[in-house]
Short mmCIF file of C-alpha atoms and ligand atoms in Angstrom, two decimals:
data_model
loop_
_atom_site.label_atom_id
_atom_site.label_comp_id
_atom_site.label_asym_id
_atom_site.label_seq_id
_atom_site.Cartn_x
_atom_site.Cartn_y
_atom_site.Cartn_z
CA MET A 251 65.34 82.62 77.09
CA SER A 252 64.60 85.37 79.66
CA LYS A 253 63.80 88.69 78.45
CA GLN A 254 66.49 91.72 78.54
CA VAL A 255 65.49 94.17 81.42
CA ILE A 256 65.02 97.90 81.40
CA LEU A 257 65.20 99.40 84.66
CA THR A 258 64.38 103.17 86.08
CA GLY A 259 64.12 104.48 89.55
CA LEU A 260 62.71 107.89 90.67
CA ARG A 261 63.75 108.79 94.26
CA ALA A 262 60.98 109.56 96.59
CA ASN A 263 62.94 112.94 98.34
CA ASN A 264 60.18 114.98 97.14
CA ASP A 265 57.04 115.48 94.81
CA LEU A 266 57.99 114.87 91.06
CA HIS A 267 58.28 117.67 88.55
CA ILE A 268 57.53 117.91 85.27
CA GLY A 269 61.20 117.32 84.12
CA ASN A 270 60.96 113.83 86.03
CA TYR A 271 57.63 113.10 84.32
CA PHE A 272 58.57 113.95 80.78
CA GLY A 273 62.37 112.94 80.91
CA ALA A 274 61.90 109.65 82.95
CA LEU A 275 58.67 108.42 83.88
CA LEU A 276 56.79 108.94 80.25
CA PRO A 277 59.84 107.15 78.38
CA ILE A 278 59.70 104.01 80.57
CA ILE A 279 56.01 104.02 80.68
CA ASP A 280 55.87 104.10 76.97
CA MET A 281 58.32 101.11 76.98
CA ALA A 282 56.05 99.48 79.25
CA LYS A 283 53.02 99.79 77.04
CA ASN A 284 54.94 99.11 73.81
CA LYS A 285 57.67 97.05 74.56
CA SER A 286 56.69 94.66 77.22
CA ASP A 287 56.38 91.57 74.89
CA GLU A 288 60.52 91.94 74.25
CA TYR A 289 61.40 93.14 77.40
CA GLN A 290 61.05 92.94 80.96
CA ILE A 291 60.26 96.73 82.70
CA ASN A 292 61.33 97.43 85.96
CA LEU A 293 60.24 100.53 87.57
CA PHE A 294 61.16 101.34 90.96
CA VAL A 295 61.30 103.91 94.08
CA PRO A 296 64.77 103.92 95.14
CA ASP A 297 63.58 104.66 98.67
CA LEU A 298 67.14 103.82 100.25
CA HIS A 299 68.46 106.59 97.92
CA SER A 300 65.69 108.92 98.84
CA PHE A 301 67.69 110.20 101.89
CA THR A 302 71.10 110.37 100.69
CA THR A 303 70.43 114.05 100.73
CA PRO A 304 68.47 115.44 103.77
CA ILE A 305 64.55 114.87 103.74
CA ASP A 306 61.87 115.07 106.27
CA HIS A 307 61.57 111.69 107.32
CA SER A 308 58.21 112.18 108.64
CA GLN A 309 57.03 112.39 105.16
CA LEU A 310 59.17 109.70 103.56
CA GLN A 311 56.40 106.92 103.71
CA ALA A 312 53.61 109.19 102.42
CA GLN A 313 55.99 110.30 99.60
CA ILE A 314 57.08 106.81 98.49
CA MET A 315 53.40 105.86 98.25
CA HIS A 316 52.68 109.02 96.50
CA ASN A 317 55.22 108.63 93.95
CA LEU A 318 53.92 104.84 93.21
CA ARG A 319 50.33 106.62 92.52
CA LEU A 320 52.13 108.97 90.29
CA PHE A 321 53.56 106.30 88.01
CA VAL A 322 49.84 104.99 87.97
CA ALA A 323 48.24 108.12 87.10
CA ALA A 324 51.15 108.61 84.35
CA GLY A 325 49.95 105.54 82.48
CA LEU A 326 51.88 102.49 83.93
CA PRO A 327 50.08 99.24 83.35
CA LEU A 328 49.47 97.47 86.49
CA ASP A 329 47.74 94.38 84.47
CA ASN A 330 51.00 93.33 82.77
CA SER A 331 53.05 90.58 83.89
CA ASN A 332 56.53 91.83 82.29
CA VAL A 333 56.04 95.11 84.22
CA HIS A 334 57.11 95.39 87.75
CA ILE A 335 56.79 97.89 90.28
CA TYR A 336 58.75 97.85 93.76
CA ARG A 337 60.34 99.54 96.52
CA GLN A 338 64.06 99.22 96.84
CA SER A 339 64.12 98.73 100.66
CA TYR A 340 61.41 95.97 100.48
CA ILE A 341 64.24 93.62 98.75
CA PRO A 342 67.11 93.24 101.08
CA ALA A 343 69.41 92.11 98.29
CA HIS A 344 69.99 95.68 97.23
CA SER A 345 71.65 96.45 100.76
CA GLU A 346 73.51 93.34 101.22
CA LEU A 347 75.02 93.42 97.48
CA THR A 348 75.82 97.09 98.17
CA VAL A 349 77.93 96.04 101.03
CA ILE A 350 79.87 93.38 99.30
CA LEU A 351 80.21 95.93 96.33
CA ASN A 352 81.75 98.51 98.45
CA SER A 353 84.81 96.15 98.76
CA PHE A 354 85.38 96.20 95.04
CA SER A 355 84.97 99.99 94.66
CA GLY A 356 88.24 101.93 94.60
CA MET A 357 88.16 105.21 96.36
CA GLY A 358 90.08 106.87 93.67
CA HIS A 359 87.22 106.28 91.12
CA MET A 360 84.44 107.10 93.73
CA ASN A 361 86.34 110.34 94.46
CA ARG A 362 86.02 111.43 90.82
CA MET A 363 81.95 111.29 90.72
CA ILE A 364 80.59 114.54 89.54
CA GLN A 365 77.23 114.32 91.08
CA TYR A 366 78.72 113.52 94.37
CA LYS A 367 80.66 116.83 93.94
CA ASP A 368 77.77 118.89 92.82
CA LYS A 369 75.45 117.52 95.37
CA SER A 370 77.88 117.96 98.32
CA MET A 371 78.30 121.69 97.15
CA LYS A 372 74.83 122.49 97.80
CA LEU A 373 75.16 120.83 101.32
CA GLY A 374 76.90 122.17 104.72
CA ASP A 375 79.79 119.99 105.65
CA ASP A 376 77.68 118.13 108.37
CA GLN A 377 74.92 117.28 105.97
CA ILE A 378 76.98 115.60 103.59
CA SER A 379 76.55 111.94 104.37
CA VAL A 380 78.52 108.59 103.57
CA GLY A 381 75.25 107.56 101.83
CA LEU A 382 75.68 110.01 99.38
CA PHE A 383 79.30 109.20 98.53
CA ASP A 384 78.25 105.51 98.20
CA TYR A 385 74.98 106.38 95.96
CA PRO A 386 77.01 104.95 92.83
CA VAL A 387 77.39 101.82 94.48
CA LEU A 388 73.79 101.23 95.75
CA MET A 389 72.84 102.17 92.18
CA ALA A 390 75.24 99.60 90.54
CA ALA A 391 73.43 97.03 93.00
CA ASP A 392 70.13 98.31 91.72
CA ILE A 393 70.97 97.63 88.22
CA LEU A 394 73.19 94.41 88.63
CA LEU A 395 70.61 92.20 90.72
CA TYR A 396 68.36 92.20 87.81
CA GLY A 397 70.91 91.69 84.96
CA ALA A 398 69.54 94.97 83.53
CA LYS A 399 70.68 95.95 80.11
CA PHE A 400 69.13 99.09 79.57
CA ILE A 401 68.90 101.90 81.92
CA PRO A 402 67.90 105.43 80.97
CA VAL A 403 70.54 108.00 82.06
CA GLY A 404 70.67 111.55 81.70
CA ASP A 405 74.14 113.07 81.60
CA ASP A 406 74.20 113.28 85.22
CA GLN A 407 74.01 109.71 85.75
CA SER A 408 76.34 108.37 82.79
CA GLN A 409 79.14 108.21 85.21
CA HIS A 410 77.39 106.04 87.53
CA LEU A 411 76.52 103.82 84.72
CA GLU A 412 80.21 103.44 83.51
CA PHE A 413 80.86 102.75 87.18
CA THR A 414 78.28 99.97 87.29
CA ARG A 415 79.98 98.61 84.08
CA ASP A 416 83.39 98.75 85.51
CA ILE A 417 82.45 96.86 88.86
CA ALA A 418 80.65 94.20 86.61
CA GLU A 419 83.60 93.63 84.20
CA ARG A 420 86.13 93.54 87.02
CA MET A 421 84.17 91.18 89.09
CA ASN A 422 83.44 88.90 86.15
CA SER A 423 86.98 88.69 85.21
CA LYS A 424 88.16 87.75 88.71
CA PHE A 425 85.09 85.50 89.50
CA GLY A 426 83.71 84.32 86.42
CA GLU A 427 80.46 85.40 84.92
CA LEU A 428 78.74 86.77 87.89
CA PHE A 429 77.05 89.88 86.14
CA THR A 430 75.25 90.95 83.03
CA VAL A 431 77.15 94.06 81.94
CA PRO A 432 74.73 97.04 81.08
CA GLU A 433 75.04 98.48 77.62
CA PRO A 434 77.49 101.57 77.75
CA VAL A 435 76.14 105.04 77.35
CA ALA A 436 76.01 105.42 73.65
CA LYS A 437 74.08 102.34 73.45
CA GLN A 438 71.54 103.79 76.15
CA HIS A 439 71.10 106.77 73.96
CA GLU A 440 70.75 105.03 70.82
CA PHE A 441 68.16 102.48 72.39
CA PHE A 442 66.08 105.30 74.32
CA GLY A 443 66.30 107.86 71.62
CA LYS A 444 65.63 111.67 72.05
CA ASP A 445 63.99 111.35 75.28
CA GLN A 446 67.53 110.35 76.99
CA GLY A 447 68.82 114.16 76.29
CA LEU A 448 65.56 115.87 77.43
CA ARG A 449 66.30 118.53 80.37
CA ILE A 450 63.96 120.54 81.60
CA LYS A 451 65.61 123.90 82.91
CA ASP A 452 64.64 125.67 86.14
CA LEU A 453 62.29 128.42 85.32
CA VAL A 454 64.35 131.04 87.52
CA ASP A 455 67.68 130.02 86.55
CA PRO A 456 67.42 128.09 82.99
CA ALA A 457 71.32 127.58 83.21
CA LYS A 458 70.53 124.77 85.27
CA LYS A 459 67.96 121.73 85.42
CA MET A 460 64.91 121.39 87.12
CA SER A 461 65.91 119.54 90.43
CA LYS A 462 63.32 118.25 92.94
CA SER A 463 65.40 118.91 95.85
CA ASP A 464 66.50 122.73 95.39
CA ASP A 465 65.88 124.77 98.15
CA SER A 466 63.23 127.02 96.54
CA ASP A 467 60.28 125.55 94.55
CA LYS A 468 59.97 129.02 92.50
CA GLY A 469 61.75 127.37 89.34
CA ILE A 470 60.17 124.06 89.97
CA ILE A 471 56.94 123.02 88.49
CA PHE A 472 55.88 119.96 90.73
CA LEU A 473 52.81 117.69 89.61
CA GLY A 474 51.32 118.12 92.53
CA ASP A 475 51.23 122.16 92.09
CA SER A 476 48.03 123.89 92.18
CA PRO A 477 47.54 124.43 88.33
CA GLU A 478 47.03 128.08 88.95
CA ALA A 479 50.29 128.47 90.96
CA ALA A 480 52.10 126.48 88.21
CA ALA A 481 50.89 128.94 85.55
CA LYS A 482 51.98 131.87 87.64
CA LYS A 483 55.62 130.27 87.89
CA ILE A 484 55.47 130.07 84.03
CA ARG A 485 54.46 133.48 83.64
CA GLY A 486 57.20 134.57 85.76
CA ALA A 487 60.15 132.54 84.09
CA THR A 488 63.36 134.20 83.61
CA THR A 489 64.00 134.94 79.90
CA ASP A 490 66.14 137.46 78.41
CA SER A 491 66.48 141.04 77.15
CA PHE A 492 67.08 140.11 73.55
CA GLY A 493 63.51 140.94 72.76
CA LYS A 494 63.14 138.72 69.89
CA ILE A 495 62.47 134.75 69.90
CA ASP A 496 65.69 133.45 67.91
CA VAL A 497 65.77 129.78 68.28
CA ALA A 498 69.11 129.58 67.23
CA ASN A 499 70.52 132.09 69.92
CA GLN A 500 72.12 129.65 72.38
CA ASP A 501 71.63 132.59 74.93
CA GLN A 502 68.00 132.18 75.06
CA ALA A 503 67.94 129.00 77.21
CA GLY A 504 64.56 130.62 79.12
CA ILE A 505 62.86 130.79 75.82
CA GLN A 506 64.25 127.37 74.78
CA ASN A 507 62.59 125.82 77.90
CA LEU A 508 59.37 127.44 77.51
CA LEU A 509 58.79 126.11 73.80
CA GLN A 510 60.19 122.71 75.22
CA ILE A 511 57.70 122.86 78.07
CA LEU A 512 54.82 124.08 75.56
CA SER A 513 55.57 121.39 73.00
CA LEU A 514 55.54 118.43 75.91
CA THR A 515 52.27 119.64 77.44
CA THR A 516 50.45 119.91 74.57
CA GLY A 517 51.99 116.73 72.95
CA THR A 518 52.92 119.15 69.72
CA PRO A 519 56.25 118.40 68.26
CA LEU A 520 58.75 120.85 69.26
CA ASP A 521 59.87 122.02 65.47
CA GLU A 522 56.15 122.71 65.00
CA VAL A 523 55.71 124.99 68.21
CA THR A 524 59.20 126.48 67.34
CA ALA A 525 58.40 127.56 64.04
CA SER A 526 55.26 129.30 65.44
CA TYR A 527 56.91 131.60 67.75
CA ALA A 528 60.21 132.08 65.58
CA GLY A 529 60.89 135.94 65.11
CA GLN A 530 58.38 137.00 67.56
CA GLU A 531 59.26 140.31 69.54
CA GLN A 532 57.40 139.70 72.51
CA TYR A 533 57.60 137.01 75.08
CA GLY A 534 54.17 137.50 76.40
CA PRO A 535 52.11 135.30 74.14
CA LEU A 536 54.81 132.33 74.59
CA LYS A 537 54.30 132.76 78.22
CA THR A 538 50.79 132.93 78.15
CA ASP A 539 50.29 129.91 75.95
CA THR A 540 52.64 127.92 78.05
CA ALA A 541 51.00 128.72 81.21
CA GLU A 542 47.59 127.82 79.95
CA ALA A 543 49.23 124.50 78.48
CA VAL A 544 50.72 123.73 82.00
CA GLN A 545 47.62 124.60 83.69
CA SER A 546 45.52 122.17 81.79
CA PHE A 547 47.96 119.48 81.62
CA LEU A 548 48.15 119.63 85.62
CA GLN A 549 44.51 119.54 85.98
CA SER A 550 44.05 116.65 83.84
CA PHE A 551 46.94 114.70 85.36
CA GLN A 552 45.62 115.41 89.05
CA GLU A 553 42.20 114.07 87.68
CA ARG A 554 44.02 111.12 86.97
CA LEU A 555 45.70 110.81 90.02
CA ILE A 556 42.55 111.15 92.39
CA ALA A 557 41.11 108.11 90.25
CA VAL A 558 44.03 105.84 90.84
CA ASP A 559 43.02 102.42 92.35
CA GLY A 560 45.00 102.23 95.59
CA GLY A 561 44.01 98.47 95.80
CA ALA A 562 45.10 97.40 92.66
CA LEU A 563 48.41 99.51 93.03
CA LEU A 564 49.19 97.49 96.41
CA ALA A 565 48.33 94.19 95.07
CA LYS A 566 50.80 94.71 92.22
CA LEU A 567 53.52 95.94 94.41
CA GLU A 568 53.25 92.78 96.48
CA GLU A 569 53.34 90.62 93.67
CA SER A 570 56.06 92.48 92.00
CA GLU A 571 57.90 92.64 95.30
CA ALA A 572 58.01 88.88 95.82
CA LYS A 573 59.09 88.13 92.30
CA MET A 574 61.89 90.74 92.39
CA ASN A 575 62.90 89.23 95.96
CA SER A 576 63.43 85.82 94.41
CA ILE A 577 65.60 87.23 91.36
CA ALA A 578 67.55 89.30 93.37
CA SER A 579 68.12 86.66 96.17
CA GLU A 580 69.35 84.30 93.42
CA SER A 581 71.70 86.85 92.27
CA LEU A 582 72.96 87.76 95.53
CA LEU A 583 73.42 83.96 96.39
CA ARG A 584 75.67 83.67 92.97
CA VAL A 585 77.88 86.55 94.60
CA GLN A 586 78.09 84.96 97.95
CA LYS A 587 79.32 81.94 96.65
CA ALA A 588 81.89 83.36 94.12
CA ILE A 589 83.38 85.30 96.72
CA GLY A 590 83.71 82.57 99.34
CA LEU A 591 80.80 83.78 101.79
CA ARG A 592 78.70 80.78 101.01
N1 LIG B 26 65.07 118.54 84.77
C1 LIG B 26 64.79 117.46 84.24
N2 LIG B 26 64.41 117.00 83.08
C2 LIG B 26 64.41 115.82 82.52
N3 LIG B 26 64.58 114.86 83.27
C3 LIG B 26 65.00 115.17 84.46
N4 LIG B 26 65.45 113.96 85.24
C4 LIG B 26 65.69 114.62 86.37
N5 LIG B 26 65.47 116.14 86.30
C5 LIG B 26 65.21 116.23 85.10
C6 LIG B 26 65.09 112.41 85.19
O1 LIG B 26 64.52 112.16 86.10
C7 LIG B 26 64.94 110.77 86.89
C8 LIG B 26 64.92 110.94 88.46
O2 LIG B 26 66.06 110.25 88.94
P1 LIG B 26 66.22 110.59 90.79
O3 LIG B 26 65.11 110.78 91.47
O4 LIG B 26 67.20 109.85 90.92
O5 LIG B 26 66.90 112.24 90.79
P2 LIG B 26 67.78 113.39 89.73
O6 LIG B 26 68.07 112.75 88.53
O7 LIG B 26 68.89 113.75 90.41
O8 LIG B 26 66.59 114.24 89.70
P3 LIG B 26 66.01 115.50 90.34
O9 LIG B 26 64.83 116.01 90.03
O10 LIG B 26 67.30 116.52 90.03
O11 LIG B 26 66.08 115.10 91.79
P4 LIG B 26 67.04 115.71 92.76
O12 LIG B 26 67.01 117.12 93.04
O13 LIG B 26 66.69 114.92 94.17
O14 LIG B 26 68.47 115.12 92.71
C9 LIG B 26 66.16 110.66 86.22
O15 LIG B 26 65.88 109.76 85.37
C10 LIG B 26 66.45 111.79 85.78
O16 LIG B 26 67.58 111.78 84.53
#
């Protein structure tokens, strides 16, 4: 029997930040290291999704290759035949299935997509594209082509996963068993555990999550930031005026964010980190310790990045893309036959 598929993608619209790293990349790499006997692991660069919001296209190719190197520096094993790493646009079935699924996606449903509304609000009218609107359909194709069961989704992507399940179930009931339906959001949370809910907040505005497409980079720690500049961003992080670290205080989002970052970058459990700062009446020591931890995390990550073997990465990409092309083409053909195109 073929293995169940765990799948995740990270857009190449910018350098990745520590939220992407700890919230998305490390959990899937952990699965690739520890669960690849039981599951097939697909980690891909959704390069077609990368320009659903405006980007500098002269940088896209370099950014795609850079992000792939980041995956390896973060520990992705390249010598494992159950782990696949690929670029979405190198597998044309993603685009073709999207065009087909478009005609089975209701405007009413699409109009309710919160991420589309949130992202549109940040753009001028002339920058909101049909591609951004259609993002969930392309994402559905990304998932359904490989029959993926498990897809780590944060709150902002849950609606897209439900949308994918909805298309799959509707097409299955109309045309027979075409697609594997991914597990519902609650099961995804159960499967992926605590990392699923992890959200690193913006350092300047801790009410919102760190986001790589934000205009200003002051609140974001990018993996490519110079370690010293990153430490400076941490020292300048927005906190509050309560004057005492109270971990039960929901209004101390900035402090909680720093504790989280300190825990992740040092590999110390959050409750231990929290216990050692609780009750302190100065925020300076927490900021200094977090700044130092981030600085040394970035130093060692960037050393690993420089050491990535580009030749081995390219060889793995070619191998995975050939394999994924064959799986995806088979899925596409099944759909084409079912709907009467073949
Ligand atoms: N702040 C965050 N904390 C933890 N995890 C995060 N992710 C994103 N932000 C945080 C997770 O990283 C993956 C990246 O997915 P994406 O590239 O498709 O874009 P996204 O989810 O929209 O992430 P960003 O950083 O906010 O990018 P932009 O600004 O480009 O949209 C996902 O698994 C996400 O959950």
